[in-house]
XYZ file of C-alpha atoms in Angstrom:
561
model
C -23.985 103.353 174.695
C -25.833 100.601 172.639
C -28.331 98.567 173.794
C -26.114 95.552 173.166
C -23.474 97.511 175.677
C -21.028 98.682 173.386
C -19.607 102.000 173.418
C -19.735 103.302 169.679
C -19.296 107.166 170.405
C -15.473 108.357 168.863
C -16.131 111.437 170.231
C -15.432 110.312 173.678
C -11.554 111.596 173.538
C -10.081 107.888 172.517
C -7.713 107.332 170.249
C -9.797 104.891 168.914
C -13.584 104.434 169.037
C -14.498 101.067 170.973
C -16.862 99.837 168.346
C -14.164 100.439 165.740
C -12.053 98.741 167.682
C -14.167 95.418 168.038
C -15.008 95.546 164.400
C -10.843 94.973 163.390
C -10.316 92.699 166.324
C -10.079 89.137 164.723
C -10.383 88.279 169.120
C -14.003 87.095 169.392
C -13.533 87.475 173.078
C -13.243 91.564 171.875
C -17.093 92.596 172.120
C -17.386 90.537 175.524
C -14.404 92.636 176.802
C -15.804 95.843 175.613
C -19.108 95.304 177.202
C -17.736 94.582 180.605
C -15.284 97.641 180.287
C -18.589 99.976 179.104
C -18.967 99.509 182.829
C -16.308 101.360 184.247
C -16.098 104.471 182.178
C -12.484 104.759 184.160
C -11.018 101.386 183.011
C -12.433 101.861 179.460
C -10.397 105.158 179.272
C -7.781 103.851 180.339
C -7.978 100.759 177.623
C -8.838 103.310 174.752
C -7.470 106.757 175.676
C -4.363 106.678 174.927
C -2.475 104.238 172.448
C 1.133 102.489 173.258
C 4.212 103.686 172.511
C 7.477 102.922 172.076
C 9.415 102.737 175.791
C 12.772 101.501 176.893
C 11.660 97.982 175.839
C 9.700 98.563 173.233
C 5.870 97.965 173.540
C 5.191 96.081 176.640
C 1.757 95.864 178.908
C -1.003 93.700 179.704
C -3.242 91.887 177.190
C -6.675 93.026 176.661
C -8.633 95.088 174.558
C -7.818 98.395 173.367
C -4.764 100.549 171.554
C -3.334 101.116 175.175
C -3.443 96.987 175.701
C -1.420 94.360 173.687
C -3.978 92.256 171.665
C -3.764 91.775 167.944
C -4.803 94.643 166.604
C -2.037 96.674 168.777
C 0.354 93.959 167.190
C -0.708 94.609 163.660
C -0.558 98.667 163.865
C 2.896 97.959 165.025
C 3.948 95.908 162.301
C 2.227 98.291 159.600
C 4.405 100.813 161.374
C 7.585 99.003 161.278
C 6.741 98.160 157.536
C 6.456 102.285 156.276
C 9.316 102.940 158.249
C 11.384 100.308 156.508
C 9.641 101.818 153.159
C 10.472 105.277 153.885
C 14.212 104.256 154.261
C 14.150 101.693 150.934
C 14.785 98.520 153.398
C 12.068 96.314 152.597
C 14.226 94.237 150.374
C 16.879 92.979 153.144
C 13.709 91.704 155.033
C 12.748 91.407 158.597
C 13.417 88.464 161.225
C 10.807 87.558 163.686
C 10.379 85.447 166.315
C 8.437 84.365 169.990
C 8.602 83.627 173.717
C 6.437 80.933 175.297
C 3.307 83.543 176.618
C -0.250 83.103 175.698
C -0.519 85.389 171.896
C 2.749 85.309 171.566
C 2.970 82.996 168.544
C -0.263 84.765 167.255
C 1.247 88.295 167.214
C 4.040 86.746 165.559
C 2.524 85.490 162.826
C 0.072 88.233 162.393
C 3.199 90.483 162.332
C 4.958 88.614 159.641
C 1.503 88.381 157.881
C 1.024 91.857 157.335
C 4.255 92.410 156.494
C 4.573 89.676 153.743
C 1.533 91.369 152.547
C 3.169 95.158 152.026
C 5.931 93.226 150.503
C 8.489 92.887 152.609
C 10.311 89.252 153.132
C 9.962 87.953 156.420
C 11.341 84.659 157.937
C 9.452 83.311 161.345
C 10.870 80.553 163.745
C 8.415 78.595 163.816
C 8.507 77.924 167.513
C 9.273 79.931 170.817
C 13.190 80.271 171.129
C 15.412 82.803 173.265
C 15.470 86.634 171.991
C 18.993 86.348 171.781
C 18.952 83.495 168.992
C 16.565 85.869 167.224
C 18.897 89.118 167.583
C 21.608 86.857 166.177
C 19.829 85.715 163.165
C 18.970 89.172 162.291
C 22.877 90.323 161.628
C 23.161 86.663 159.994
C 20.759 86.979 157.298
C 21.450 90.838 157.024
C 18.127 91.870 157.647
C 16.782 95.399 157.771
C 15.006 94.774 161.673
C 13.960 91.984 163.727
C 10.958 91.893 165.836
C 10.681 89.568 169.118
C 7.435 89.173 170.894
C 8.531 88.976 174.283
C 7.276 90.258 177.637
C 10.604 89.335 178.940
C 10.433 88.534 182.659
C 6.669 90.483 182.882
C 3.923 88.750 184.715
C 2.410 86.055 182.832
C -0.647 88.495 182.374
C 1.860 91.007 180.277
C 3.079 90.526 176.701
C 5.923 92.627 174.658
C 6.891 93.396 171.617
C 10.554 94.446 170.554
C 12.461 95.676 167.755
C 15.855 95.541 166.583
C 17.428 97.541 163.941
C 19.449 96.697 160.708
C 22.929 97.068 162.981
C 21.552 94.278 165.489
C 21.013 96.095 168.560
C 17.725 97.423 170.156
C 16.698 100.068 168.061
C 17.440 103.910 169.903
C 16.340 107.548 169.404
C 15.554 109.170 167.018
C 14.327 105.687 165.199
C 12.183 104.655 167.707
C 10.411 108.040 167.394
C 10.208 107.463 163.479
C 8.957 103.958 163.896
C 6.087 105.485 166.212
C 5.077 108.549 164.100
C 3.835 105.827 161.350
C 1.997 103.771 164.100
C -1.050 105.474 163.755
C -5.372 103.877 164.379
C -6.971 105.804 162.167
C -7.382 103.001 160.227
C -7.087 99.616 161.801
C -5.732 96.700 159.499
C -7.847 93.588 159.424
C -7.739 89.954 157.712
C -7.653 91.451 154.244
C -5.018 93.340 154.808
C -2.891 90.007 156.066
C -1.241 87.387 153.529
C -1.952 84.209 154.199
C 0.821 82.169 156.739
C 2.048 79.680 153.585
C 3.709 82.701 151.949
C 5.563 83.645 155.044
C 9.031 82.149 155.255
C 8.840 79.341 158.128
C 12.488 78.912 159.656
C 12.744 75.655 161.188
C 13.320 76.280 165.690
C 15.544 73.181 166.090
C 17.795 74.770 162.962
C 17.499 78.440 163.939
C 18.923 77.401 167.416
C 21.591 74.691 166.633
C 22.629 77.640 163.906
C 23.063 80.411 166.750
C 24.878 77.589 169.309
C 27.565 76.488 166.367
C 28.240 80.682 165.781
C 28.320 81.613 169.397
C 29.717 79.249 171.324
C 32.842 78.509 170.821
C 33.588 74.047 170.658
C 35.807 73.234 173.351
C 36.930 76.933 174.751
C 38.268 76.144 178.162
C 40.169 73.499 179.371
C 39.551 73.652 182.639
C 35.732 73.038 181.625
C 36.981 69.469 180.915
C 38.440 68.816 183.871
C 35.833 70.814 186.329
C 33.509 68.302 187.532
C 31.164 70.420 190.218
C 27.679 70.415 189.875
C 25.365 73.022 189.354
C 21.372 73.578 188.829
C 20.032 75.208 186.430
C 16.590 76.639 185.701
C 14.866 78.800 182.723
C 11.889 79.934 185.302
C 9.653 78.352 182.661
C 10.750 80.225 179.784
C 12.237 79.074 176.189
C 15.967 78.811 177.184
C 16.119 75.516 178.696
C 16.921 73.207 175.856
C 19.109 75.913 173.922
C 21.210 75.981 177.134
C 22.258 72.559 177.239
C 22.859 72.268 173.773
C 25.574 75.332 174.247
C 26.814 73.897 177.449
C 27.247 70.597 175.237
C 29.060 72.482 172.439
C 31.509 73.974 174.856
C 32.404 70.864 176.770
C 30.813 72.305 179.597
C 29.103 69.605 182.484
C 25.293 69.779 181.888
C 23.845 71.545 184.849
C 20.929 69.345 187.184
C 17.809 70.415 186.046
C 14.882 71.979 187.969
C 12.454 69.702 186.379
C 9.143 71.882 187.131
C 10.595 75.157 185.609
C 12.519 73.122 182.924
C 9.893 73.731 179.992
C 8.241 76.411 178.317
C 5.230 77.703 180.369
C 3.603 81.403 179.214
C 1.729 80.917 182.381
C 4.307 80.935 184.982
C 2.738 78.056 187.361
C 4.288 79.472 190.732
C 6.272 82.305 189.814
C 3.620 85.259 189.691
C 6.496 87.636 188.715
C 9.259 85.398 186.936
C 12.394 87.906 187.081
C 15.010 86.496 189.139
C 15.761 89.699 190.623
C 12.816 89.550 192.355
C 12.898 87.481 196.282
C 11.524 84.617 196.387
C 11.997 83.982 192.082
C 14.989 80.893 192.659
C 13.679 79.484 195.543
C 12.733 76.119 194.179
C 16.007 75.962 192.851
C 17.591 76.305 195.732
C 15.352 73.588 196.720
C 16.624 71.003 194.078
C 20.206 71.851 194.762
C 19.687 71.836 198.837
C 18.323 68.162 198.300
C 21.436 67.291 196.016
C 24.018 68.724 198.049
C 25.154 71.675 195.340
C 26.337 74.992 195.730
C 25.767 76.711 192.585
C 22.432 77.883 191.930
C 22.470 79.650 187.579
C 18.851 81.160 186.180
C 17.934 82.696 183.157
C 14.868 84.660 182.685
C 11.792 83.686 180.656
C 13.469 85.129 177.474
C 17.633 84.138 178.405
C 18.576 87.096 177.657
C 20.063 87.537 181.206
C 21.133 85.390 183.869
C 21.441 85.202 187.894
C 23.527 83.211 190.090
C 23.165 82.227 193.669
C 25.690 80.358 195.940
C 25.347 78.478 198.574
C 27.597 79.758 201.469
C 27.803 79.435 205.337
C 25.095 81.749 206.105
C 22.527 80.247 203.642
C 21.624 81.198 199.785
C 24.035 84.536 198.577
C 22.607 85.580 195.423
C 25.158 87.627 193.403
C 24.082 90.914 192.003
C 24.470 91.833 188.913
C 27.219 94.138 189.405
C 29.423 91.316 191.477
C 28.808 88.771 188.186
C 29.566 91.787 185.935
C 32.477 92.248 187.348
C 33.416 88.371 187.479
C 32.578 88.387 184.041
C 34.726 91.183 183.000
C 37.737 90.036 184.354
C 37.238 87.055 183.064
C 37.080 88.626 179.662
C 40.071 90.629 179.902
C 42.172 87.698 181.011
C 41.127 85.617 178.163
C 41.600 87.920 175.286
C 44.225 89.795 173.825
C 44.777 93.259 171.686
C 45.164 96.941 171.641
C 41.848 97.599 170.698
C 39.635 95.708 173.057
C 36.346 97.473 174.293
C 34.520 97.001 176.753
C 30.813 99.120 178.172
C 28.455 99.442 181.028
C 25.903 101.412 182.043
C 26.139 104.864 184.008
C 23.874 103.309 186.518
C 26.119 100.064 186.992
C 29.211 99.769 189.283
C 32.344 101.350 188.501
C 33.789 98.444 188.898
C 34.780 97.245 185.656
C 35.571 100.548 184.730
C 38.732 100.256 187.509
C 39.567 96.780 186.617
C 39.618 97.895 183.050
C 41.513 100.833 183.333
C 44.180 98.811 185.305
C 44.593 96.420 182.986
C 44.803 99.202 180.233
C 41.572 98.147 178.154
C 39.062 101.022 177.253
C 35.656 101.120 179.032
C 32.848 103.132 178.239
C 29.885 103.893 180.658
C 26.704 104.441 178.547
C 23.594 105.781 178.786
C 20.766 103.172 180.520
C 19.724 99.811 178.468
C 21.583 97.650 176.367
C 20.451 99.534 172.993
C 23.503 102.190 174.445
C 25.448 99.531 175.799
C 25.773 97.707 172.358
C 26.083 101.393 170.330
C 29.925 101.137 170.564
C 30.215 97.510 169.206
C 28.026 98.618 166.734
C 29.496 101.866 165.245
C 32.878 100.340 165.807
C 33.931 97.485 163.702
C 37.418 98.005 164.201
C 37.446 97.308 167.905
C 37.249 94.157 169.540
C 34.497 94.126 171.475
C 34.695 91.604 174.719
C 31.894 92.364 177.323
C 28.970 94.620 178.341
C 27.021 94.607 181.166
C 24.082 96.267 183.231
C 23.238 96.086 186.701
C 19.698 94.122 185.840
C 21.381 91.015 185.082
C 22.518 91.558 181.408
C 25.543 90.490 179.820
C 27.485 90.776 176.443
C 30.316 88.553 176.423
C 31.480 88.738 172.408
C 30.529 90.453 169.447
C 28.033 87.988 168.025
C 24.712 88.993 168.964
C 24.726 92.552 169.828
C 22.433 92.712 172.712
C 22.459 91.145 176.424
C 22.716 87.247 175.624
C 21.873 84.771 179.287
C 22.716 81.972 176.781
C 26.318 82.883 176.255
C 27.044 84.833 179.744
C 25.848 81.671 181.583
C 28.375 79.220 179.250
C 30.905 81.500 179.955
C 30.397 82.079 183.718
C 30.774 78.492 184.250
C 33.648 77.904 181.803
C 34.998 80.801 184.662
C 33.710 78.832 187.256
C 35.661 75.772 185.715
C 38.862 77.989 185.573
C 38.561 79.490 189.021
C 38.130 75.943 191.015
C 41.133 74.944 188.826
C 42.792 78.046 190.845
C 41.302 76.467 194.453
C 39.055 79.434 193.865
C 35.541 80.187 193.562
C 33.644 83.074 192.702
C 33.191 84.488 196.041
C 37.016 84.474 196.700
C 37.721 85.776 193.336
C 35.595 88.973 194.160
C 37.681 89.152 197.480
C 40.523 89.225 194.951
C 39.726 91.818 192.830
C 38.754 93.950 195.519
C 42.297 93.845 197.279
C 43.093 95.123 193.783
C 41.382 97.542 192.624
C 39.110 98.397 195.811
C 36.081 97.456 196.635
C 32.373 98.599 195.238
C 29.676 97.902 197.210
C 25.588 98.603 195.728
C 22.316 99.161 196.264
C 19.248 99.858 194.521
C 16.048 101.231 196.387
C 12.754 102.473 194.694
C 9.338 103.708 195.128
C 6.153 104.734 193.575
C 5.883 108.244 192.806
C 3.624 110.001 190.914
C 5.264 111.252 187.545
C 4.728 114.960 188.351
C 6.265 114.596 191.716
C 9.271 112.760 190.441
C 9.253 115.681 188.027
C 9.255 118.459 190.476
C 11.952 116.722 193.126
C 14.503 116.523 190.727
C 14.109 119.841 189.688
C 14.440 120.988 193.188
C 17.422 118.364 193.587
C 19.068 120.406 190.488
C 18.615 123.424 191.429
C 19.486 122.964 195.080
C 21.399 119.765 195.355
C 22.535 118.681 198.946
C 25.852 120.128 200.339
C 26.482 116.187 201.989
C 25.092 112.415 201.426
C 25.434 110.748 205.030
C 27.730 113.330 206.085
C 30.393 113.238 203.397
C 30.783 116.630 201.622
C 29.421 116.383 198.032
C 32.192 116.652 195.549
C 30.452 116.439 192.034
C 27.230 116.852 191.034
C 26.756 116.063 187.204
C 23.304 116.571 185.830
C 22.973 114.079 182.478
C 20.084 116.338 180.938
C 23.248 118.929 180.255
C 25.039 116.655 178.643
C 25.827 116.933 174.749
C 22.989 114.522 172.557
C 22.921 111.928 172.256
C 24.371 110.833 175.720
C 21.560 113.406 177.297
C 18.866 111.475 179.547
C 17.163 112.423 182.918
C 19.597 111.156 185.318
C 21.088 113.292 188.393
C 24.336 111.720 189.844
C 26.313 112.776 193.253
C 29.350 111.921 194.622
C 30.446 112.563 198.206
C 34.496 112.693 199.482
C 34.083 109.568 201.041
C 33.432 107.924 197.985
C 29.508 107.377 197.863
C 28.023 107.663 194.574
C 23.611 108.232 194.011
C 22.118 108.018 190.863
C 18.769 109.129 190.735
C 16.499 108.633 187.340
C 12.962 108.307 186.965
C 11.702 104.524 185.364
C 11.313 104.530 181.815
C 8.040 102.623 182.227
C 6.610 102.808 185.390
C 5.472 106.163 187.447
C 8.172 105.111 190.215
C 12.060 107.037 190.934
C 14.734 104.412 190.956
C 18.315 105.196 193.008
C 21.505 103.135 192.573
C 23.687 103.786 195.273
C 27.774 102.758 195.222
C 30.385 102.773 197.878
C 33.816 102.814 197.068
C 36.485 101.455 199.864
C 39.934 102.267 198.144
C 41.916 100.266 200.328
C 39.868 97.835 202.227
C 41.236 95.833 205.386
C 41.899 92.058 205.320
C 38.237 91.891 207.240
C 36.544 92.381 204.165
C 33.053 90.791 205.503
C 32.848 93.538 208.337
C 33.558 96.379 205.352
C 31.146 95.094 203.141
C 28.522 95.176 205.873
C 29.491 98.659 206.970
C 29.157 99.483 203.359
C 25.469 97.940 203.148
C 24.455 99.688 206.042
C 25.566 102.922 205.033
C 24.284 103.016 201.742
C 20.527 101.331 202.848
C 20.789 104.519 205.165
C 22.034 106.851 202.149
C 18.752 104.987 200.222
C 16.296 106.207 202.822
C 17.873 110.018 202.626
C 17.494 109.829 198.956
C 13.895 108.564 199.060
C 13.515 110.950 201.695
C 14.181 114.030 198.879
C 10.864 112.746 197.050
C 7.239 113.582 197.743
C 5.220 110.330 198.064
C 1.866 109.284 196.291
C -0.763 109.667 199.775
């Protein structure tokens, strides 16, 4: 250590030495950091040791210092990397797209990113202001580009910041390119200032055009009648994030009512004020909404997260706030799909993980489905490599939906235009969503979910589902086990670490470690085939069981002490 407290020794096992680090970090705030971490040889491994890669959502973590930390120099290695992978492929010409969320850095990484890639030579075109990923994933298959990068944390803490990347066929990009991308992000040699063109030679794309663009392409004018005539109120809130204004301006396109505002989450806020974990999957995350519309008498409760690239819904019923899961607004949306389009060829996706739902409403309605791999880069992979279907929805359980063929990735924008264009269609039925669900279930059965979770370290995860494949239960609750399919035996590229069982009495578990957190995550389905007129008491029956199912499954895990 130096007397000024630096670390400077590279022979420490980093990836990078901490000195050489502070020396490429335009962050002035970079030597301070690396003092205090010189500290706490622990933490300063952990900053240095090992560099980010490429995970289900790209790079994602909390700022700071260090290749394992998003900061600037992180942001710039990416870039370099994302700039020799379009070089080794002869794609610098079509350019790359790039845009922002509302976080603290976020415009900074942006531009540093479209800096250093003006400066290898590749075109570029920034928005010049935060906007919703989806407006950026739509602009990339506009212009034809070769990628598009969005600097996005998503619905992270406001202490976390993102970075993802899109390929040339506008979806997330998957395996193997992901790999590629990362075997050219390499520190050896850290780019700094010099290596950045200055921002005047970067193409600036004006927000307010870049949006109104995306709303005239996506949404159609005037879809729905029924949105003329539906005059309900609803409240709406971004949870502080960038959709807010592009919202309205869609809901105004389609001639759908503007939705009552939750004033204090209305605008852009990195921070978060009040929301120290902005994903509206989490309790607690629409609360204040439910606030606004308790004081104004509504019912109808619609959220997108920080980035709008998915949405929630809560309604107000008898026994207080119901918040839909993403599963019950999948499958809203779905049928709402099918019985506004038309064709042979019409396709529709979800994920293995999701309800089977839509699969059954699909295949009665004689529409192809396809259940995908986890993540909306699979989702999208048929609309992609299949131009001559019509693609009409996607969905995944987390509260992302694809509802046309646009912008080829999950879209909170468009799903949340069309679920109250549905909304619109259903009350001009004397229905609402909660009866329509009672509906559908009369006719095609009923699918009831759950999700439970828990910290595990990686090794045990490891080992448990090794022992669950080699010696999988004979019963889940009971039920004889009918099927066990193990997705690590399945042909590439639909291979990926996920276990699934099904019992005779139609439960369904799906076990699969997180992609970026040491914890095993189980999505548990009932199916009722033919469910009484009582359909409350069923459902509840259905909870119970499977929150008892959840606790067997978690029980098959060795815990972290």
């Amino acid at each position: 250590m130096r007397q000024d407290g630096c670390v400077s020794d590279p022979d420490q096992g980093f990836a990078v030495a901490p000195l050489a680090w502070v020396e490429a970090d335009p962050d002035p705030t970079a030597l301070l950091l690396v003092e205090e971490l010189s500290a706490d040889p622990e933490a300063l491994a952990a900053n240095f040791a090992e560099p980010l890669r490429f995970g289900t959502a790209g790079l994602r973590a909390e700022r700071g210092v260090g290749p394992a930390r998003m900061n600037r120099v992180t942001v710039r290695v990416a870039a370099r990397s994302i700039g020799r992978y379009l070089r080794s492929l002869n794609l610098t010409h079509k350019g790359v797209m790039i845009g922002f969320d509302g976080r603290p850095e976020s415009d900074i990484y942006a531009s540093d990113s479209a800096r250093l890639l003006t400066a290898m030579g590749i075109t570029c075109w920034l928005i010049d202001g935060p906007c919703p990923t989806p407006v950026i994933a739509w602009h990339l298959r506009e212009r034809q580009a070769a990628a598009a990068i969005v600097v996005t944390a998503s619905h992270n803490p406001a202490t976390d910041s993102g970075y993802k990347v899109f390929g040339p066929d506008g979806t997330q990009i998957r395996p193997p390119t992901d790999r590629q991308i990362e075997e050219f992000m390499t520190f050896s040699q850290l780019p700094n200032e010099s290596d950045l063109a200055s921002l005047e030679d970067v193409n600036q794309v004006d927000l307010g055009t870049a949006v109104s663009s995306y709303v005239d392409a996506v949404i159609p004018a005037n879809r729905s009648s029924a949105s003329a005539d539906f005059h309900g109120d609803w409240v709406y809130t971004p949870l502080c994030g960038v959709g807010g204004h592009t919202l309205e301006m869609a809901c105004s396109r389609a001639g759908v009512k503007a939705p009552i505002r939750v004033e204090s989450q209305f605008e852009s806020n990195g921070l978060f004020p009040g929301l120290p974990f902005p994903n509206p999957e989490e309790p607690g995350t629409m609360t204040e909404a439910h606030l606004v519309a308790d004081a104004a008498g509504i019912d109808l409760v619609v959220a997108n997260d920080p980035d709008a690239d998915r949405l929630a819904v809560a309604i107000k019923t008898v026994r207080g706030w119901h918040q839909l899961s993403g599963d019950e607004v999948g499958l809203l949306l779905c049928d709402h799909q099918l019985s506004n389009t038309t064709g042979n060829n019409r396709l529709t996706a979800s994920s293995v993980v999701s309800s089977e739902a839509a699969a059954a409403l699909c295949a009665l309605r004689g529409v192809e489905h396809i259940r995908t791999l986890t993540g909306f880069k699979w989702i999208m992979q048929p609309a992609a490599e299949r131009p001559d279907a019509h693609w009409i929805f996607g969905y995944e359980e987390a509260l992302g939906y694809s509802v046309n063929d646009e912008v080829l990735d999950k879209d909170g924008i468009a799903a949340c235009v069309t679920f109250m264009e549905m909304v619109a269609d259903l009350a001009s039925r004397g229905l609402d969503p909660l009866k329509r669900l009672d509906e559908l279930a009369f006719e095609i059965g009923l699918y009831v979910t759950h999700q439970v979770s828990a910290y595990i370290g990686t090794q045990e995860i490891s080992s448990s589902l090794e022992v669950l494949r080699d010696s999988p239960p004979h019963e889940l609750a009971g039920s004889p086990i009918v099927e066990v399919r193990d997705w690590l035996e399945e042909p590439s590229p639909r291979t990926t670490n996920l276990l699934e069982l099904r019992s005779q009495n139609g439960s369904r578990v799906a076990i699969r470690p997180s992609g970026t957190e040491p914890k095993v995550k189980i999505y548990l389905e009932q199916f009722v085939p033919n469910p009484q007129h009582d359909l409350a008491s069923v459902r509840t029956q259905c909870v119970e069981q499977l929150e008892y199912l959840g606790s067997v499954a978690l029980s098959w895990f060795k815990r972290e002490s």
